[in-house]
mmCIF file of C-alpha atoms and ligand atoms in Angstrom:
data_model
loop_
_atom_site.group_PDB
_atom_site.id
_atom_site.type_symbol
_atom_site.label_atom_id
_atom_site.label_comp_id
_atom_site.label_asym_id
_atom_site.label_seq_id
_atom_site.Cartn_x
_atom_site.Cartn_y
_atom_site.Cartn_z
ATOM 1 C CA MET O 1 -23.796 45.194 -11.715
ATOM 2 C CA ILE O 2 -26.017 42.011 -11.227
ATOM 3 C CA LYS O 3 -29.757 42.192 -11.223
ATOM 4 C CA PRO O 4 -30.478 38.583 -10.055
ATOM 5 C CA ALA O 5 -34.232 38.728 -9.769
ATOM 6 C CA SER O 6 -34.717 40.003 -13.360
ATOM 7 C CA ARG O 7 -32.226 37.350 -15.278
ATOM 8 C CA THR O 8 -33.952 34.820 -17.330
ATOM 9 C CA LEU O 9 -32.456 31.449 -17.369
ATOM 10 C CA PRO O 10 -30.796 31.890 -21.154
ATOM 11 C CA GLU O 11 -28.725 34.981 -19.461
ATOM 12 C CA ILE O 12 -27.893 32.584 -16.316
ATOM 13 C CA PHE O 13 -26.624 29.911 -18.683
ATOM 14 C CA GLU O 14 -24.763 32.331 -20.981
ATOM 15 C CA SER O 15 -23.042 34.113 -18.129
ATOM 16 C CA PHE O 16 -21.703 30.888 -16.891
ATOM 17 C CA GLY O 17 -21.055 29.336 -20.025
ATOM 18 C CA GLU O 18 -18.891 32.565 -21.062
ATOM 19 C CA ALA O 19 -17.276 32.989 -17.471
ATOM 20 C CA ARG O 20 -13.733 31.369 -18.485
ATOM 21 C CA ARG O 21 -13.566 33.743 -21.465
ATOM 22 C CA ASN O 22 -15.201 36.992 -19.780
ATOM 23 C CA GLY O 23 -13.212 36.333 -16.396
ATOM 24 C CA PHE O 24 -9.920 37.436 -18.238
ATOM 25 C CA LEU O 25 -11.323 41.188 -18.446
ATOM 26 C CA ALA O 26 -12.203 40.905 -14.634
ATOM 27 C CA MET O 27 -8.946 39.415 -13.818
ATOM 28 C CA LYS O 28 -6.899 42.136 -15.458
ATOM 29 C CA ALA O 29 -8.687 44.711 -13.714
ATOM 30 C CA LEU O 30 -7.863 43.139 -10.385
ATOM 31 C CA LYS O 31 -4.332 42.757 -11.560
ATOM 32 C CA ASP O 32 -4.124 46.395 -12.192
ATOM 33 C CA GLU O 33 -5.525 47.299 -9.117
ATOM 34 C CA GLY O 34 -2.586 45.193 -7.862
ATOM 35 C CA ARG O 35 -3.745 42.075 -6.642
ATOM 36 C CA GLY O 36 -1.528 38.819 -6.633
ATOM 37 C CA VAL O 37 -2.870 35.747 -8.499
ATOM 38 C CA VAL O 38 -2.029 32.021 -7.826
ATOM 39 C CA GLY O 39 -2.573 29.536 -10.404
ATOM 40 C CA THR O 40 -3.695 25.975 -9.202
ATOM 41 C CA PHE O 41 -4.065 22.759 -11.238
ATOM 42 C CA CYS O 42 -6.008 20.149 -8.729
ATOM 43 C CA THR O 43 -8.426 19.904 -6.344
ATOM 44 C CA TYR O 44 -6.316 18.893 -3.490
ATOM 45 C CA VAL O 45 -4.799 22.683 -3.459
ATOM 46 C CA PRO O 46 -6.085 24.452 -0.527
ATOM 47 C CA VAL O 47 -7.323 27.698 -2.182
ATOM 48 C CA GLU O 48 -8.547 29.302 1.283
ATOM 49 C CA LEU O 49 -4.859 29.769 2.144
ATOM 50 C CA ILE O 50 -4.544 31.788 -1.202
ATOM 51 C CA MET O 51 -8.009 33.884 -0.405
ATOM 52 C CA ALA O 52 -6.871 34.458 3.013
ATOM 53 C CA ALA O 53 -3.476 36.025 1.790
ATOM 54 C CA GLY O 54 -5.603 38.420 -0.499
ATOM 55 C CA LEU O 55 -4.772 36.759 -3.439
ATOM 56 C CA ILE O 56 -6.866 35.295 -6.555
ATOM 57 C CA PRO O 57 -6.996 31.748 -7.048
ATOM 58 C CA VAL O 58 -7.350 30.390 -10.667
ATOM 59 C CA GLY O 59 -7.775 26.932 -12.034
ATOM 60 C CA LEU O 60 -5.118 26.735 -15.022
ATOM 61 C CA CYS O 61 -6.175 22.918 -16.257
ATOM 62 C CA SER O 62 -6.695 23.382 -19.759
ATOM 63 C CA THR O 63 -9.771 21.899 -21.588
ATOM 64 C CA SER O 64 -9.220 22.459 -24.930
ATOM 65 C CA ASP O 65 -6.661 20.717 -27.530
ATOM 66 C CA GLU O 66 -5.715 24.020 -29.418
ATOM 67 C CA THR O 67 -1.754 23.838 -27.901
ATOM 68 C CA ILE O 68 -1.402 20.113 -27.751
ATOM 69 C CA PRO O 69 0.937 20.087 -31.071
ATOM 70 C CA GLU O 70 3.188 22.878 -29.547
ATOM 71 C CA ALA O 71 3.138 20.922 -26.089
ATOM 72 C CA GLU O 72 4.085 17.669 -27.952
ATOM 73 C CA LYS O 73 7.382 19.014 -29.191
ATOM 74 C CA THR O 74 8.410 18.666 -25.812
ATOM 75 C CA LEU O 75 6.225 16.092 -23.795
ATOM 76 C CA PRO O 76 5.531 12.532 -24.866
ATOM 77 C CA ARG O 77 2.452 12.201 -27.216
ATOM 78 C CA ASN O 78 0.930 9.590 -25.035
ATOM 79 C CA LEU O 79 0.567 11.558 -22.042
ATOM 80 C CA CYS O 80 -2.579 12.860 -20.752
ATOM 81 C CA PRO O 81 -4.320 15.853 -22.741
ATOM 82 C CA LEU O 82 -5.151 17.767 -19.503
ATOM 83 C CA ILE O 83 -1.231 17.748 -18.977
ATOM 84 C CA LYS O 84 -0.289 18.291 -22.539
ATOM 85 C CA ALA O 85 -2.958 21.040 -22.975
ATOM 86 C CA SER O 86 -2.058 22.894 -19.862
ATOM 87 C CA TYR O 87 1.669 23.059 -20.552
ATOM 88 C CA GLY O 88 0.816 23.843 -24.322
ATOM 89 C CA PHE O 89 -1.141 27.215 -23.014
ATOM 90 C CA ALA O 90 2.082 27.719 -20.863
ATOM 91 C CA VAL O 91 4.765 27.503 -23.376
ATOM 92 C CA THR O 92 2.566 29.646 -26.167
ATOM 93 C CA ASP O 93 1.614 32.186 -23.776
ATOM 94 C CA LYS O 94 -2.024 31.903 -25.113
ATOM 95 C CA CYS O 95 -3.709 31.498 -21.931
ATOM 96 C CA PRO O 96 -4.171 34.674 -20.025
ATOM 97 C CA TYR O 97 -4.914 33.101 -16.690
ATOM 98 C CA MET O 98 -1.445 31.607 -16.863
ATOM 99 C CA TYR O 99 -0.046 34.778 -17.953
ATOM 100 C CA PHE O 100 -1.437 36.669 -14.962
ATOM 101 C CA ALA O 101 -0.457 34.123 -12.464
ATOM 102 C CA ASP O 102 2.398 35.217 -10.114
ATOM 103 C CA LEU O 103 2.995 31.686 -8.675
ATOM 104 C CA VAL O 104 1.615 28.489 -9.822
ATOM 105 C CA VAL O 105 0.948 25.643 -6.833
ATOM 106 C CA GLY O 106 1.235 22.117 -7.943
ATOM 107 C CA GLU O 107 0.719 19.014 -6.153
ATOM 108 C CA THR O 108 2.265 15.398 -6.412
ATOM 109 C CA THR O 109 -0.791 13.745 -7.881
ATOM 110 C CA CYS O 110 -0.195 11.643 -11.039
ATOM 111 C CA ASP O 111 3.443 11.307 -12.284
ATOM 112 C CA GLY O 112 2.723 13.097 -15.633
ATOM 113 C CA LYS O 113 1.781 16.412 -13.597
ATOM 114 C CA ILE O 114 4.586 16.179 -11.175
ATOM 115 C CA LYS O 115 7.287 15.891 -14.319
ATOM 116 C CA MET O 116 5.470 18.378 -16.171
ATOM 117 C CA TYR O 117 5.791 20.886 -13.009
ATOM 118 C CA GLU O 118 9.736 20.570 -13.263
ATOM 119 C CA LEU O 119 9.201 21.984 -17.246
ATOM 120 C CA LEU O 120 6.789 24.469 -16.241
ATOM 121 C CA GLY O 121 9.125 25.823 -13.544
ATOM 122 C CA LYS O 122 11.409 27.147 -16.309
ATOM 123 C CA LEU O 123 8.602 29.402 -17.298
ATOM 124 C CA LYS O 124 6.729 30.504 -14.390
ATOM 125 C CA GLU O 125 7.802 30.388 -10.599
ATOM 126 C CA VAL O 126 6.290 27.152 -9.359
ATOM 127 C CA HIS O 127 5.612 25.725 -5.827
ATOM 128 C CA VAL O 128 4.890 21.949 -5.494
ATOM 129 C CA MET O 129 2.819 20.425 -2.678
ATOM 130 C CA ASP O 130 4.130 17.276 -1.531
ATOM 131 C CA LEU O 131 0.797 14.818 -1.490
ATOM 132 C CA PRO O 132 0.674 11.618 0.581
ATOM 133 C CA ARG O 133 -0.425 8.867 -2.159
ATOM 134 C CA THR O 134 -2.563 7.207 0.972
ATOM 135 C CA GLN O 135 -5.062 8.753 3.472
ATOM 136 C CA HIS O 136 -4.975 6.107 6.221
ATOM 137 C CA LYS O 137 -1.886 6.464 7.780
ATOM 138 C CA ALA O 138 -0.931 8.577 10.408
ATOM 139 C CA GLY O 139 2.283 9.781 8.679
ATOM 140 C CA SER O 140 0.005 10.728 5.749
ATOM 141 C CA ARG O 141 -1.797 13.500 7.576
ATOM 142 C CA ALA O 142 1.496 14.743 9.452
ATOM 143 C CA LEU O 143 3.026 15.150 6.048
ATOM 144 C CA TRP O 144 0.136 16.995 4.176
ATOM 145 C CA LEU O 145 -0.348 19.380 7.316
ATOM 146 C CA ALA O 146 3.310 20.323 7.352
ATOM 147 C CA GLU O 147 2.789 20.856 3.747
ATOM 148 C CA ILE O 148 -0.231 23.065 4.317
ATOM 149 C CA ARG O 149 1.680 25.224 6.843
ATOM 150 C CA ALA O 150 4.706 25.408 4.379
ATOM 151 C CA LEU O 151 2.135 26.796 1.606
ATOM 152 C CA LYS O 152 0.818 29.422 4.202
ATOM 153 C CA LYS O 153 4.424 30.362 4.826
ATOM 154 C CA ILE O 154 5.331 30.498 1.283
ATOM 155 C CA LEU O 155 2.550 32.521 0.293
ATOM 156 C CA GLU O 156 3.168 34.976 3.053
ATOM 157 C CA ASP O 157 6.958 35.319 2.483
ATOM 158 C CA ARG O 158 6.546 35.827 -1.108
ATOM 159 C CA PHE O 159 3.580 38.332 -1.161
ATOM 160 C CA GLY O 160 4.236 40.031 1.881
ATOM 161 C CA ALA O 161 0.902 38.880 3.290
ATOM 162 C CA ALA O 162 -0.138 37.789 6.762
ATOM 163 C CA ILE O 163 -2.313 34.851 6.871
ATOM 164 C CA THR O 164 -4.156 35.318 10.655
ATOM 165 C CA ASP O 165 -6.000 32.382 11.676
ATOM 166 C CA ASP O 166 -9.067 34.969 11.727
ATOM 167 C CA LYS O 167 -8.408 35.592 7.764
ATOM 168 C CA LEU O 168 -8.313 31.794 7.214
ATOM 169 C CA ARG O 169 -11.398 31.272 9.184
ATOM 170 C CA GLU O 170 -13.083 33.859 6.960
ATOM 171 C CA ALA O 171 -11.541 32.184 3.732
ATOM 172 C CA ILE O 172 -13.167 28.665 4.841
ATOM 173 C CA ARG O 173 -16.492 30.178 5.536
ATOM 174 C CA GLU O 174 -16.543 32.129 2.198
ATOM 175 C CA ARG O 175 -15.507 28.778 0.407
ATOM 176 C CA ASN O 176 -17.609 26.718 2.415
ATOM 177 C CA ARG O 177 -20.520 29.080 1.409
ATOM 178 C CA GLU O 178 -19.702 28.794 -2.202
ATOM 179 C CA ARG O 179 -19.462 24.865 -2.184
ATOM 180 C CA ALA O 180 -22.819 24.889 -0.252
ATOM 181 C CA LEU O 181 -24.598 26.867 -3.095
ATOM 182 C CA LEU O 182 -22.946 24.489 -6.031
ATOM 183 C CA LYS O 183 -24.059 21.567 -4.042
ATOM 184 C CA GLU O 184 -27.594 23.044 -3.694
ATOM 185 C CA LEU O 185 -27.274 23.994 -7.619
ATOM 186 C CA TYR O 186 -26.689 20.468 -8.695
ATOM 187 C CA GLU O 187 -28.794 18.630 -6.322
ATOM 188 C CA LEU O 188 -31.782 20.332 -8.318
ATOM 189 C CA SER O 189 -31.332 17.674 -10.702
ATOM 190 C CA ILE O 190 -32.835 15.100 -7.786
ATOM 191 C CA LEU O 191 -36.321 16.483 -9.179
ATOM 192 C CA ASP O 192 -37.825 14.373 -11.714
ATOM 193 C CA PRO O 193 -37.300 14.956 -14.605
ATOM 194 C CA PRO O 194 -34.500 17.429 -13.738
ATOM 195 C CA PRO O 195 -34.875 21.219 -14.071
ATOM 196 C CA LEU O 196 -31.737 21.819 -16.437
ATOM 197 C CA THR O 197 -29.584 19.281 -18.704
ATOM 198 C CA GLY O 198 -26.204 18.153 -17.915
ATOM 199 C CA LEU O 199 -24.465 20.177 -19.945
ATOM 200 C CA ARG O 200 -26.159 23.345 -18.579
ATOM 201 C CA GLN O 201 -25.175 21.880 -15.081
ATOM 202 C CA LEU O 202 -21.640 21.626 -16.024
ATOM 203 C CA GLN O 203 -21.393 24.813 -17.620
ATOM 204 C CA ILE O 204 -22.380 26.324 -14.288
ATOM 205 C CA LEU O 205 -20.117 24.177 -12.185
ATOM 206 C CA PHE O 206 -17.215 24.503 -14.629
ATOM 207 C CA GLY O 207 -17.883 28.398 -15.097
ATOM 208 C CA SER O 208 -18.338 29.343 -11.634
ATOM 209 C CA GLN O 209 -14.562 28.882 -10.839
ATOM 210 C CA PHE O 210 -13.964 31.782 -13.300
ATOM 211 C CA LYS O 211 -15.862 34.357 -11.300
ATOM 212 C CA PHE O 212 -13.515 36.002 -9.315
ATOM 213 C CA ILE O 213 -15.362 38.507 -6.933
ATOM 214 C CA HIS O 214 -16.755 36.238 -3.893
ATOM 215 C CA GLN O 215 -20.162 38.334 -3.233
ATOM 216 C CA GLU O 216 -21.088 38.615 -6.802
ATOM 217 C CA LYS O 217 -20.499 35.118 -7.165
ATOM 218 C CA VAL O 218 -22.611 34.056 -4.491
ATOM 219 C CA ARG O 219 -25.792 36.523 -5.403
ATOM 220 C CA GLU O 220 -25.306 34.788 -9.001
ATOM 221 C CA LEU O 221 -25.439 31.283 -7.646
ATOM 222 C CA GLU O 222 -28.390 32.177 -5.303
ATOM 223 C CA ALA O 223 -30.257 34.066 -8.541
ATOM 224 C CA SER O 224 -29.713 31.243 -10.563
ATOM 225 C CA ILE O 225 -30.752 28.394 -8.070
ATOM 226 C CA LYS O 226 -34.039 30.414 -7.474
ATOM 227 C CA SER O 227 -34.506 31.106 -11.437
ATOM 228 C CA ILE O 228 -34.323 27.434 -12.256
ATOM 229 C CA ARG O 229 -36.377 26.176 -9.530
ATOM 230 C CA GLU O 230 -39.216 28.710 -10.035
ATOM 231 C CA ALA O 231 -39.090 27.798 -13.800
ATOM 232 C CA TRP O 232 -39.618 24.134 -12.771
ATOM 233 C CA GLN O 233 -42.494 25.039 -10.559
ATOM 234 C CA ALA O 234 -43.943 26.859 -13.384
ATOM 235 C CA GLY O 235 -44.098 24.288 -15.374
ATOM 236 C CA GLU O 236 -40.972 24.378 -17.581
ATOM 237 C CA ARG O 237 -39.768 21.152 -18.481
ATOM 238 C CA PRO O 238 -35.991 21.436 -20.372
ATOM 239 C CA VAL O 239 -35.475 17.658 -19.796
ATOM 240 C CA GLN O 240 -38.034 15.320 -21.442
ATOM 241 C CA ALA O 241 -39.640 13.222 -18.974
ATOM 242 C CA GLY O 242 -38.281 9.209 -18.825
ATOM 243 C CA ALA O 243 -35.068 10.727 -19.955
ATOM 244 C CA LYS O 244 -32.410 8.134 -18.579
ATOM 245 C CA ARG O 245 -30.797 9.647 -15.651
ATOM 246 C CA ILE O 246 -26.863 9.270 -15.858
ATOM 247 C CA LEU O 247 -24.046 10.027 -13.224
ATOM 248 C CA ILE O 248 -20.692 10.995 -14.818
ATOM 249 C CA THR O 249 -17.551 9.735 -12.755
ATOM 250 C CA GLY O 250 -13.857 9.649 -13.792
ATOM 251 C CA CYS O 251 -11.420 12.532 -14.885
ATOM 252 C CA PRO O 252 -11.989 16.482 -14.361
ATOM 253 C CA MET O 253 -14.521 18.007 -17.376
ATOM 254 C CA GLY O 254 -15.214 20.799 -19.237
ATOM 255 C CA GLY O 255 -14.548 22.578 -22.505
ATOM 256 C CA ALA O 256 -13.731 19.871 -25.116
ATOM 257 C CA THR O 257 -15.080 16.885 -22.781
ATOM 258 C CA GLU O 258 -18.453 18.450 -23.004
ATOM 259 C CA LYS O 259 -18.806 16.316 -26.250
ATOM 260 C CA VAL O 260 -19.085 13.302 -23.622
ATOM 261 C CA VAL O 261 -22.067 15.174 -22.434
ATOM 262 C CA LYS O 262 -23.613 15.749 -25.612
ATOM 263 C CA VAL O 263 -23.685 12.702 -27.033
ATOM 264 C CA ILE O 264 -25.217 10.963 -23.919
ATOM 265 C CA GLU O 265 -28.088 13.908 -23.710
ATOM 266 C CA GLU O 266 -28.478 13.408 -27.627
ATOM 267 C CA SER O 267 -28.981 9.673 -27.063
ATOM 268 C CA GLY O 268 -31.958 9.909 -24.630
ATOM 269 C CA GLY O 269 -30.223 10.278 -21.558
ATOM 270 C CA VAL O 270 -29.752 13.123 -19.010
ATOM 271 C CA VAL O 271 -26.619 13.792 -16.917
ATOM 272 C CA VAL O 272 -27.811 14.599 -13.383
ATOM 273 C CA VAL O 273 -24.750 14.493 -11.250
ATOM 274 C CA TYR O 274 -21.139 14.593 -11.947
ATOM 275 C CA GLU O 275 -19.164 12.710 -9.083
ATOM 276 C CA ASN O 276 -15.973 14.039 -10.743
ATOM 277 C CA CYS O 277 -13.783 17.216 -9.703
ATOM 278 C CA THR O 278 -15.936 19.558 -11.725
ATOM 279 C CA GLY O 279 -18.760 18.235 -9.740
ATOM 280 C CA ALA O 280 -19.457 16.422 -6.320
ATOM 281 C CA LYS O 281 -15.846 15.552 -5.547
ATOM 282 C CA GLN O 282 -15.290 19.431 -4.975
ATOM 283 C CA PHE O 283 -18.299 20.785 -3.467
ATOM 284 C CA ASP O 284 -19.946 17.566 -1.352
ATOM 285 C CA ARG O 285 -18.423 18.568 1.676
ATOM 286 C CA GLN O 286 -17.578 21.298 3.765
ATOM 287 C CA VAL O 287 -14.493 22.246 5.679
ATOM 288 C CA PRO O 288 -14.988 22.371 9.396
ATOM 289 C CA GLU O 289 -15.213 26.129 10.442
ATOM 290 C CA ASP O 290 -13.864 25.641 14.489
ATOM 291 C CA GLY O 291 -10.831 24.575 15.345
ATOM 292 C CA ASP O 292 -7.234 25.139 14.098
ATOM 293 C CA PRO O 293 -7.881 26.150 10.579
ATOM 294 C CA CYS O 294 -4.555 24.687 9.041
ATOM 295 C CA GLU O 295 -5.377 21.559 10.433
ATOM 296 C CA ALA O 296 -9.339 21.996 9.354
ATOM 297 C CA LEU O 297 -8.153 22.338 5.685
ATOM 298 C CA ALA O 298 -5.546 19.088 6.223
ATOM 299 C CA ASP O 299 -8.134 16.855 7.249
ATOM 300 C CA TYR O 300 -10.508 18.144 4.597
ATOM 301 C CA TYR O 301 -8.131 18.239 1.563
ATOM 302 C CA LEU O 302 -6.661 15.236 2.105
ATOM 303 C CA ALA O 303 -9.919 12.905 2.629
ATOM 304 C CA ILE O 304 -10.643 13.943 -1.360
ATOM 305 C CA GLY O 305 -11.488 10.743 -3.091
ATOM 306 C CA CYS O 306 -8.987 10.963 -6.218
ATOM 307 C CA SER O 307 -7.793 7.836 -7.692
ATOM 308 C CA VAL O 308 -4.228 9.032 -6.828
ATOM 309 C CA MET O 309 -4.987 7.773 -3.546
ATOM 310 C CA SER O 310 -4.424 4.373 -2.750
ATOM 311 C CA PRO O 311 -6.793 2.639 -1.650
ATOM 312 C CA ASN O 312 -9.460 4.975 -2.635
ATOM 313 C CA PRO O 313 -12.415 4.134 -0.410
ATOM 314 C CA ASN O 314 -13.730 8.129 -0.451
ATOM 315 C CA ARG O 315 -14.602 7.858 -4.210
ATOM 316 C CA LEU O 316 -16.728 4.725 -3.541
ATOM 317 C CA GLU O 317 -18.877 6.203 -0.611
ATOM 318 C CA LEU O 318 -19.293 9.390 -2.815
ATOM 319 C CA LEU O 319 -20.304 7.582 -5.636
ATOM 320 C CA GLY O 320 -22.757 4.974 -3.831
ATOM 321 C CA ARG O 321 -24.370 7.687 -1.901
ATOM 322 C CA LEU O 322 -24.766 9.775 -5.289
ATOM 323 C CA CYS O 323 -26.363 6.972 -7.248
ATOM 324 C CA ALA O 324 -29.119 6.419 -4.275
ATOM 325 C CA GLN O 325 -29.570 10.332 -3.986
ATOM 326 C CA PHE O 326 -30.236 10.817 -7.745
ATOM 327 C CA LYS O 327 -31.848 7.714 -8.337
ATOM 328 C CA VAL O 328 -29.399 7.080 -11.424
ATOM 329 C CA ASP O 329 -30.219 4.499 -13.826
ATOM 330 C CA GLY O 330 -26.765 4.123 -15.097
ATOM 331 C CA VAL O 331 -23.119 5.320 -14.486
ATOM 332 C CA VAL O 332 -20.864 6.632 -17.405
ATOM 333 C CA GLU O 333 -16.982 6.921 -16.583
ATOM 334 C CA MET O 334 -14.981 9.618 -18.622
ATOM 335 C CA LEU O 335 -11.354 8.575 -18.744
ATOM 336 C CA LEU O 336 -8.786 10.914 -20.448
ATOM 337 C CA GLN O 337 -6.166 9.083 -22.707
ATOM 338 C CA SER O 338 -3.235 8.023 -20.581
ATOM 339 C CA CYS O 339 -4.403 8.709 -16.984
ATOM 340 C CA HIS O 340 -3.248 5.511 -15.658
ATOM 341 C CA THR O 341 -4.673 6.050 -12.111
ATOM 342 C CA TYR O 342 -8.277 6.249 -13.237
ATOM 343 C CA ALA O 343 -7.984 3.704 -15.930
ATOM 344 C CA VAL O 344 -6.621 1.202 -13.482
ATOM 345 C CA GLU O 345 -9.538 2.032 -10.440
ATOM 346 C CA SER O 346 -11.942 1.700 -13.335
ATOM 347 C CA GLN O 347 -12.055 -1.971 -12.666
ATOM 348 C CA ARG O 348 -13.189 -1.402 -8.885
ATOM 349 C CA ILE O 349 -15.722 0.828 -9.864
ATOM 350 C CA ARG O 350 -17.190 -1.753 -12.301
ATOM 351 C CA GLU O 351 -17.276 -4.370 -9.528
ATOM 352 C CA PHE O 352 -18.789 -1.657 -7.226
ATOM 353 C CA LEU O 353 -21.596 -0.873 -9.291
ATOM 354 C CA LYS O 354 -21.851 -4.287 -10.151
ATOM 355 C CA GLU O 355 -22.594 -5.315 -6.770
ATOM 356 C CA ARG O 356 -25.327 -2.559 -6.701
ATOM 357 C CA ALA O 357 -26.910 -3.473 -9.897
ATOM 358 C CA VAL O 358 -26.309 -0.197 -11.622
ATOM 359 C CA PRO O 359 -25.195 -0.343 -15.091
ATOM 360 C CA PHE O 360 -21.574 0.969 -16.083
ATOM 361 C CA LEU O 361 -20.264 2.160 -19.101
ATOM 362 C CA SER O 362 -16.409 3.645 -19.503
ATOM 363 C CA LEU O 363 -15.342 5.885 -22.309
ATOM 364 C CA GLU O 364 -11.973 6.634 -22.953
ATOM 365 C CA THR O 365 -11.646 9.933 -24.808
ATOM 366 C CA ASP O 366 -9.025 13.070 -25.643
ATOM 367 C CA TYR O 367 -9.537 16.758 -26.327
ATOM 368 C CA SER O 368 -10.285 16.056 -29.976
ATOM 369 C CA ALA O 369 -13.288 15.857 -31.628
ATOM 370 C CA GLY O 370 -12.079 12.950 -33.950
ATOM 371 C CA ASP O 371 -13.810 10.411 -31.558
ATOM 372 C CA THR O 372 -17.356 11.886 -31.315
ATOM 373 C CA GLU O 373 -19.344 9.473 -33.253
ATOM 374 C CA GLN O 374 -17.626 6.352 -31.696
ATOM 375 C CA LEU O 375 -18.544 7.779 -28.358
ATOM 376 C CA ARG O 376 -22.219 8.606 -29.657
ATOM 377 C CA THR O 377 -22.453 5.129 -30.829
ATOM 378 C CA ARG O 378 -21.511 3.613 -27.405
ATOM 379 C CA ALA O 379 -23.610 5.957 -25.434
ATOM 380 C CA ALA O 380 -26.598 5.324 -27.333
ATOM 381 C CA ALA O 381 -26.245 1.621 -27.048
ATOM 382 C CA PHE O 382 -25.867 1.702 -23.335
ATOM 383 C CA ILE O 383 -28.672 4.106 -22.869
ATOM 384 C CA GLU O 384 -30.770 2.004 -25.334
ATOM 385 C CA MET O 385 -30.096 -0.949 -23.135
ATOM 386 C CA LEU O 386 -30.948 0.523 -19.562
HETATM 387 S S1 BJ8 B 1 -8.157 15.630 -7.096
HETATM 388 S S2 BJ8 B 1 -9.031 14.205 -10.370
HETATM 389 S S3 BJ8 B 1 -7.774 17.623 -10.192
HETATM 390 S S4 BJ8 B 1 -5.742 14.886 -9.656
HETATM 391 S S5 BJ8 B 1 -6.674 13.218 -16.013
HETATM 392 S S6 BJ8 B 1 -3.823 15.288 -14.570
HETATM 393 S S7 BJ8 B 1 -4.951 12.396 -12.690
HETATM 394 S S8 BJ8 B 1 -3.590 11.963 -15.757
HETATM 395 S S9 BJ8 B 1 -6.631 15.781 -12.808
HETATM 396 FE FE1 BJ8 B 1 -7.363 15.582 -11.119
HETATM 397 FE FE2 BJ8 B 1 -6.597 16.632 -8.615
HETATM 398 FE FE3 BJ8 B 1 -7.448 13.967 -8.980
HETATM 399 FE FE4 BJ8 B 1 -9.292 16.067 -9.168
HETATM 400 FE FE5 BJ8 B 1 -3.453 13.163 -13.999
HETATM 401 FE FE6 BJ8 B 1 -5.348 11.705 -14.935
HETATM 402 FE FE7 BJ8 B 1 -4.250 13.708 -16.375
HETATM 403 FE FE8 BJ8 B 1 -5.356 14.127 -14.011
#
């Protein structure tokens, strides 16, 4: 049982840092109770539908290189590590979340993932949502709404659940509450100096997705925000005054890519906000709670500013707003190797930030530790120059 008021900051950080590992047991208990599990790979998948069906959504994107050699027996070596690792965990049965998933919901985002889902379909039951590549055309909205209604029907048929409008609205409210709390948490770093390091912030944002009981998660997040704020007000300063304030943009992070945050923070910087799918891209906005719930979900999800959209103005809008709100000194982009959409879009991001006189560094990496010192050299030179 959680006792929010009595938890210390180290306990809070440990709880979220260990959430992925500890969540295995929680999920097994839920499975033993007969709950269905649906795995997802992307922020575009409307998890509210899964929740409204009484099922447990879980993110399956892998963040470690452990199973990449196994994946490379089937997939090309020069493929994004996120895709290789995720597939590798499925082939080797080493990810309990993949193992527990009764159904995997994929999406037509990047080419590598689309084709990987075909192979994954030989190992697991997979449904792929057809995501449009552009947001502004009327046909895009119609297609995406139809895909959302189709997923609703698939979940109802597959799991014998009735997803009523009331249940869907309730799931939207629950998820909105979680989004609002995670946003409140990362907005604590508007304070100067921030009340938590970027590594701690990342671990909470990443770890929160592996806490599966909504009420418990809400209580834990509320308690964490309160404790972090109180510690700062009491004079605790985990981040040195004058540390250069960095925004991270680009591909999703967590696990192996924590190395990027570490080299920044060991070089005199502090990550104050993540614009990527691990952070603000997922939690910045709310799904409208009135009107037709499927239409609300369609509008909300289609507006996500991912580089798979062309053009992608919403990423620029969020990026510009966060740079101002968090008073950042510089932006670091983390690109996963062979992620073509983010790599090509990098030029537009560079120009956008140049127009606003915000220094920019783009770093490409993978899930290995081999390039850590090279990343450190580049991050240190960037921060030195700010
Ligand atoms: S909404 S960022 S979670 S697609 S890094 S697998 S794009 S080659 S993860 Fe993503 Fe959804 Fe967009 Fe977010 Fe492909 Fe790029 Fe790899 Fe990627």
